[in-house]
Short mmCIF file of C-alpha atoms in Angstrom, two decimals:
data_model
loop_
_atom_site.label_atom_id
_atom_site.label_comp_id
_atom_site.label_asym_id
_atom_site.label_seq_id
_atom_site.Cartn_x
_atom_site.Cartn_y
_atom_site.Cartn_z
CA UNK A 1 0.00 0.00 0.00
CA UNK A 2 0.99 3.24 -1.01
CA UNK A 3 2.00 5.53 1.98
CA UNK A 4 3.34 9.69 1.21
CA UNK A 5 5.06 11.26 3.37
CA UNK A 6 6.42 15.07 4.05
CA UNK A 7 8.45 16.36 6.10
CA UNK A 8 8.48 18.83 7.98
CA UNK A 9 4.78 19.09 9.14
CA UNK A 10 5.18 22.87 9.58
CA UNK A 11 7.92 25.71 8.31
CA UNK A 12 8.46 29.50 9.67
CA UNK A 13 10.46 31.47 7.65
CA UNK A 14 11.51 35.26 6.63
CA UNK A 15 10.30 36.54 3.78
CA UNK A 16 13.16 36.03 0.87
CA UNK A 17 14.58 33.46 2.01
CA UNK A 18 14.57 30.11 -0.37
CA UNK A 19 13.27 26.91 0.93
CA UNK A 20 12.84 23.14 0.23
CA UNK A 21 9.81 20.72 1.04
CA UNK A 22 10.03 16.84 0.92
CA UNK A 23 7.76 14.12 0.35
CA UNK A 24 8.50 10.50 0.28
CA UNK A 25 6.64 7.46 -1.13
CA UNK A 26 7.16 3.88 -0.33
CA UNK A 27 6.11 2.56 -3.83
CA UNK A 28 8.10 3.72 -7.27
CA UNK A 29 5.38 2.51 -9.08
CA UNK A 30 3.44 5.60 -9.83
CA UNK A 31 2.26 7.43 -12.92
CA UNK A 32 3.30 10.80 -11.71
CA UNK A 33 3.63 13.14 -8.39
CA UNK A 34 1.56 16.20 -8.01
CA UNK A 35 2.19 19.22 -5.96
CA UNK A 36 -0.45 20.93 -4.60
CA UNK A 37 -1.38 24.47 -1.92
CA UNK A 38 -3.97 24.62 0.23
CA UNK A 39 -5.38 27.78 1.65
CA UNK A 40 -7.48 27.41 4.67
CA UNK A 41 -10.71 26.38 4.71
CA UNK A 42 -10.05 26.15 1.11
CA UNK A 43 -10.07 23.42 -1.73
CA UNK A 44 -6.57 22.75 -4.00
CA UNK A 45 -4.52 24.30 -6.41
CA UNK A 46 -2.41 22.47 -8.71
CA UNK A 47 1.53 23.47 -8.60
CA UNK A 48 3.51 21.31 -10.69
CA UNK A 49 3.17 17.97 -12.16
CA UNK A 50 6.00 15.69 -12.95
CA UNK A 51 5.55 12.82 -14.83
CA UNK A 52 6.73 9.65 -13.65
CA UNK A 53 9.26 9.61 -17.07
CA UNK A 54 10.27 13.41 -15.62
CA UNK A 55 12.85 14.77 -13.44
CA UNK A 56 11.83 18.25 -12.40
CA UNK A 57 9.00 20.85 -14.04
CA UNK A 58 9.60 24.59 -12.80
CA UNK A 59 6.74 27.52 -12.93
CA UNK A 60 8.07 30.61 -11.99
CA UNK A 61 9.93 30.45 -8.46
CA UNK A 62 8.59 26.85 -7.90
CA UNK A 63 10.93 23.79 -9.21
CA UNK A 64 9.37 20.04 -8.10
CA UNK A 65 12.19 17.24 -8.64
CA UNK A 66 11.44 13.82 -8.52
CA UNK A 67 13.45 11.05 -8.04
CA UNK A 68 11.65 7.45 -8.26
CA UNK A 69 14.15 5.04 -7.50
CA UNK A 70 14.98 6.54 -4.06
CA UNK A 71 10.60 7.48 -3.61
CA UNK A 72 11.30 10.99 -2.86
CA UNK A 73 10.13 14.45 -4.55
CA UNK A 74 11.60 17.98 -3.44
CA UNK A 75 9.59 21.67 -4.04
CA UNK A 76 11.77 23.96 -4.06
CA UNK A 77 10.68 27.51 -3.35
CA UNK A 78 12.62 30.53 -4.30
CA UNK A 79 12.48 33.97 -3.03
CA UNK A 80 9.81 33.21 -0.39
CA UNK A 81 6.99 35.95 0.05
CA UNK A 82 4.10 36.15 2.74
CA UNK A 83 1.99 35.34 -0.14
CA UNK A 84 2.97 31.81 -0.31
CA UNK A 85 1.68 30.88 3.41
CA UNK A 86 -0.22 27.84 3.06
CA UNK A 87 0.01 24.20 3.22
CA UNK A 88 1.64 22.42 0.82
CA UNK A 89 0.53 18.86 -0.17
CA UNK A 90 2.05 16.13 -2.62
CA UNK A 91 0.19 13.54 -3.92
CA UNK A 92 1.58 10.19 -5.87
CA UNK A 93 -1.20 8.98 -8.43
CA UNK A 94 -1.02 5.27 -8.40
CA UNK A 95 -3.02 2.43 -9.88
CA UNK A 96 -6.03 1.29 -8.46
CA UNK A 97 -7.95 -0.90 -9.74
CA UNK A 98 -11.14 0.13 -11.92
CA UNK A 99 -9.11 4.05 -11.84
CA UNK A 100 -5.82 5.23 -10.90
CA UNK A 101 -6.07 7.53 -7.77
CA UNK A 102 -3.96 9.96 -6.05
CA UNK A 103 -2.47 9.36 -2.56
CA UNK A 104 -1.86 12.40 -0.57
CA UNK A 105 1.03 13.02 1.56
CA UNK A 106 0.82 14.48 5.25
CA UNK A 107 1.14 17.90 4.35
CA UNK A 108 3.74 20.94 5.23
CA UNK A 109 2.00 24.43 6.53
CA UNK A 110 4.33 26.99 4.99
CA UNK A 111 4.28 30.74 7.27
CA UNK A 112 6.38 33.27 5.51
CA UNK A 113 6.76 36.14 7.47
CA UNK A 114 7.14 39.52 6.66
CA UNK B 1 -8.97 25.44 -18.12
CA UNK B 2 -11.04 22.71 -16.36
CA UNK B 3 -13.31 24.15 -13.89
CA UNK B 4 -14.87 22.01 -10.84
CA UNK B 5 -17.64 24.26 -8.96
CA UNK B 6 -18.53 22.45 -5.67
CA UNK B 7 -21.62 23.24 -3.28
CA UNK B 8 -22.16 24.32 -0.92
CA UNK B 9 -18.90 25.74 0.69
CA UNK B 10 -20.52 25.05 3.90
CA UNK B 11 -23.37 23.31 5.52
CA UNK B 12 -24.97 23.50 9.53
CA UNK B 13 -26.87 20.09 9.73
CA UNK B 14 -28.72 18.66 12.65
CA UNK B 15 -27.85 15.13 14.31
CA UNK B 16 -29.73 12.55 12.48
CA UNK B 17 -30.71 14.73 8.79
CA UNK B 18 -29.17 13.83 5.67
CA UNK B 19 -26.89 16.19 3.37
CA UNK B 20 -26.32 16.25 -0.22
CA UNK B 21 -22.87 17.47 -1.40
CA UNK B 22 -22.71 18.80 -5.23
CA UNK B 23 -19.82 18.35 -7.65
CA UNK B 24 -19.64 19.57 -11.36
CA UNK B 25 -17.33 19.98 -13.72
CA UNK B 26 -17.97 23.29 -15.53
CA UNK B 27 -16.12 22.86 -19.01
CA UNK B 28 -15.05 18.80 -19.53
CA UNK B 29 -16.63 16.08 -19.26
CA UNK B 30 -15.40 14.46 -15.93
CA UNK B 31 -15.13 10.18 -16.84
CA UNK B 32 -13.99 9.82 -13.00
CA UNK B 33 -14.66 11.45 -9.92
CA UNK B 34 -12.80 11.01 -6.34
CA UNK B 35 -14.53 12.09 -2.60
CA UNK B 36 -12.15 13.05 -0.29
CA UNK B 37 -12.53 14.06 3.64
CA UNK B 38 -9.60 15.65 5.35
CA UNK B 39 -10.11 16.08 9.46
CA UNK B 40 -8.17 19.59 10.78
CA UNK B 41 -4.27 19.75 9.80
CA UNK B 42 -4.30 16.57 8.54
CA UNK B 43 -4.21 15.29 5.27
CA UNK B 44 -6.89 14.24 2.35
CA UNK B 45 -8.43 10.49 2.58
CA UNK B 46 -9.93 8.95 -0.53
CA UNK B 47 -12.86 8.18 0.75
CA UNK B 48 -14.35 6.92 -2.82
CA UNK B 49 -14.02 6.53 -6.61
CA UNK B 50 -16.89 7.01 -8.77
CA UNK B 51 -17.22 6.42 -13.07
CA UNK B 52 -20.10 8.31 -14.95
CA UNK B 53 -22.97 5.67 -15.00
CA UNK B 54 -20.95 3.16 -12.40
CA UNK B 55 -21.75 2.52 -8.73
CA UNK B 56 -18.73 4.03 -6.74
CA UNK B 57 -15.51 1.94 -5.02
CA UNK B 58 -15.14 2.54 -2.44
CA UNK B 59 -12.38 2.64 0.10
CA UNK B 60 -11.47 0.27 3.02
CA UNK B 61 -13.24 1.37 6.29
CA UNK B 62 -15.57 3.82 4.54
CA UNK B 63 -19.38 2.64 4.61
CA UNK B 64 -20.98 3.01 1.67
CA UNK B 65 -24.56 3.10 3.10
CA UNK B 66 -23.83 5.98 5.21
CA UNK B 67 -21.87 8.12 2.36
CA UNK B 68 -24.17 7.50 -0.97
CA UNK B 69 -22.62 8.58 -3.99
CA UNK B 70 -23.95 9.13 -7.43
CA UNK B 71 -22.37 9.72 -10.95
CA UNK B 72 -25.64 9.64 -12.80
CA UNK B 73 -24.14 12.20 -15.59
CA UNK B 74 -20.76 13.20 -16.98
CA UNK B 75 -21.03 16.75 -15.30
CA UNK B 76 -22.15 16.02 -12.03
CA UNK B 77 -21.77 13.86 -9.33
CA UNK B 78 -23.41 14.00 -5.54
CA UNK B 79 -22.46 12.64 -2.08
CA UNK B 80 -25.10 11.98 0.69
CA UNK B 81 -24.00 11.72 4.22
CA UNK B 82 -26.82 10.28 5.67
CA UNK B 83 -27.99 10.53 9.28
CA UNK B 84 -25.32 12.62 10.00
CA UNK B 85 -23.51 12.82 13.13
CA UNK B 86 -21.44 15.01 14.61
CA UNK B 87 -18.33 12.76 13.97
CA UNK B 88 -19.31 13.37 10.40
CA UNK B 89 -17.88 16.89 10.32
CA UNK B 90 -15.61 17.53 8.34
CA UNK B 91 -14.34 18.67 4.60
CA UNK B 92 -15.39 17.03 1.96
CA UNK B 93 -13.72 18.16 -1.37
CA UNK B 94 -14.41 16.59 -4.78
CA UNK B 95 -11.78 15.83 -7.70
CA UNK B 96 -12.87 15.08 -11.36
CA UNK B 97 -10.54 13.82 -14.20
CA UNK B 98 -12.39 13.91 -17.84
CA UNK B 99 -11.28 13.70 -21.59
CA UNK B 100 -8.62 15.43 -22.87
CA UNK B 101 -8.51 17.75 -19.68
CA UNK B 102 -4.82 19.33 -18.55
CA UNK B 103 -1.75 17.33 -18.36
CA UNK B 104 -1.95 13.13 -18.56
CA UNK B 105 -2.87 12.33 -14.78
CA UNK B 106 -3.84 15.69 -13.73
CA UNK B 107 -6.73 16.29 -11.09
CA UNK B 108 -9.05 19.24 -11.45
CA UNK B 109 -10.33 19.95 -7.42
CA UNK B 110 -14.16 21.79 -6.04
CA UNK B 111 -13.20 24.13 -3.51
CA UNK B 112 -14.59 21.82 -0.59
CA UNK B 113 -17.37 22.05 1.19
CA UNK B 114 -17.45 22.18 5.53
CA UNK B 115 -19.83 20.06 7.18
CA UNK B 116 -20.58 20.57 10.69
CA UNK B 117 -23.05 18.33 12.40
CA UNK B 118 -24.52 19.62 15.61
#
């Protein structure tokens, strides 16, 4: 069974400064990795995607990595701004069964601050 | 892009009434939609699977009687939480994956929807 995992659960840091999330996944076998944000009280909003055939995708200061054979993917975030405070979630999209379905990882909450 | 409008944001039930959660996908077609629930500061549990015109899979330790789900059309599907309790409250947020929708495995998401049961 697929498990994700992040680490850390929760991040403080000053505004500019660059920072790395991690999520890890016990099985290699998945289609792709997903990085998501999570406002409060909010639904999700699709980062990056990286293919399971992909190292890293990049959208403006975000670059994902992923790395199956060791079950690991990094989000890197550059130039860190209060606006980015939220919680960041990874999800592995796996088979299962009848559909494929993505497993989400424990989450990191993000505060940026000014 | 793909669009997934979710209602409502937020629901005030009493112990014992039912509640219907809406999903639909705006601008696609969605062939597959996922329920999750996700308790405060943790993480989102698939709580089902559901194919336009299919009855929903659903996942170990979720009861299927007491969380109905319904994919009668390719826009729309609908969970029931029936005789709610308040160990029912929670957030419940919808994903839908259709035809020729954003990148190969991507997830379009509803904004969620709280459910407090008092």
């Amino acid at each position: 069974k697929q498990e994700v995992t992040q680490i850390p659960a929760a991040l403080s840091v000053p505004e500019g400064e660059n920072l790395v999330l991690n999520c890890s996944f016990t099985d290699s076998a998945i289609y792709n990795l997903q990085w998501f944000r999570q406002d409060p009280g909010k639904g999700l909003t699709s980062l990056l995607l990286i293919q399971s055939s992909q190292r890293e995708q990049t959208s403006g200061r975000l670059n994902a990595s992923l790395d199956k054979s060791s079950g690991r993917s990094t989000l890197y975030i550059a130039a860190s701004q209060p606006g980015d405070s939220a919680t960041y979630l990874c999800a592995a999209l796996v088979y299962g069964g009848a559909t494929n379905k993505l497993i989400f990882g424990t989450g990191t909450l993000l505060a940026v601050q000014p | 892009g793909a669009v997934v409008s979710q209602h409502p944001s937020w629901v005030i039930c009493k112990s014992g009434t039912s509640v219907k959660i809406e999903c639909r996908s705006l601008d696609f077609q969605a062939t597959t939609m996922f329920w999750y629930r996700q308790f405060p500061k943790q993480s989102l549990m698939l709580m089902a699977t559901s194919n336009e015109g299919s009855k929903a899979t659903y996942e170990q330790g979720v009861e299927k009687d007491k969380f109905l789900i319904n994919h009668a059309s390719l826009t729309l599907s609908t969970l029931t939480v029936t005789s709610a309790h308040p160990e029912d409250s929670s957030f419940y947020i919808c994903s839908a994956r259709g035809r020729g929708t954003g990148p190969p495995g991507g997830y379009t998401f509803g904004s969620g929807t709280r459910l407090t049961v008092v």
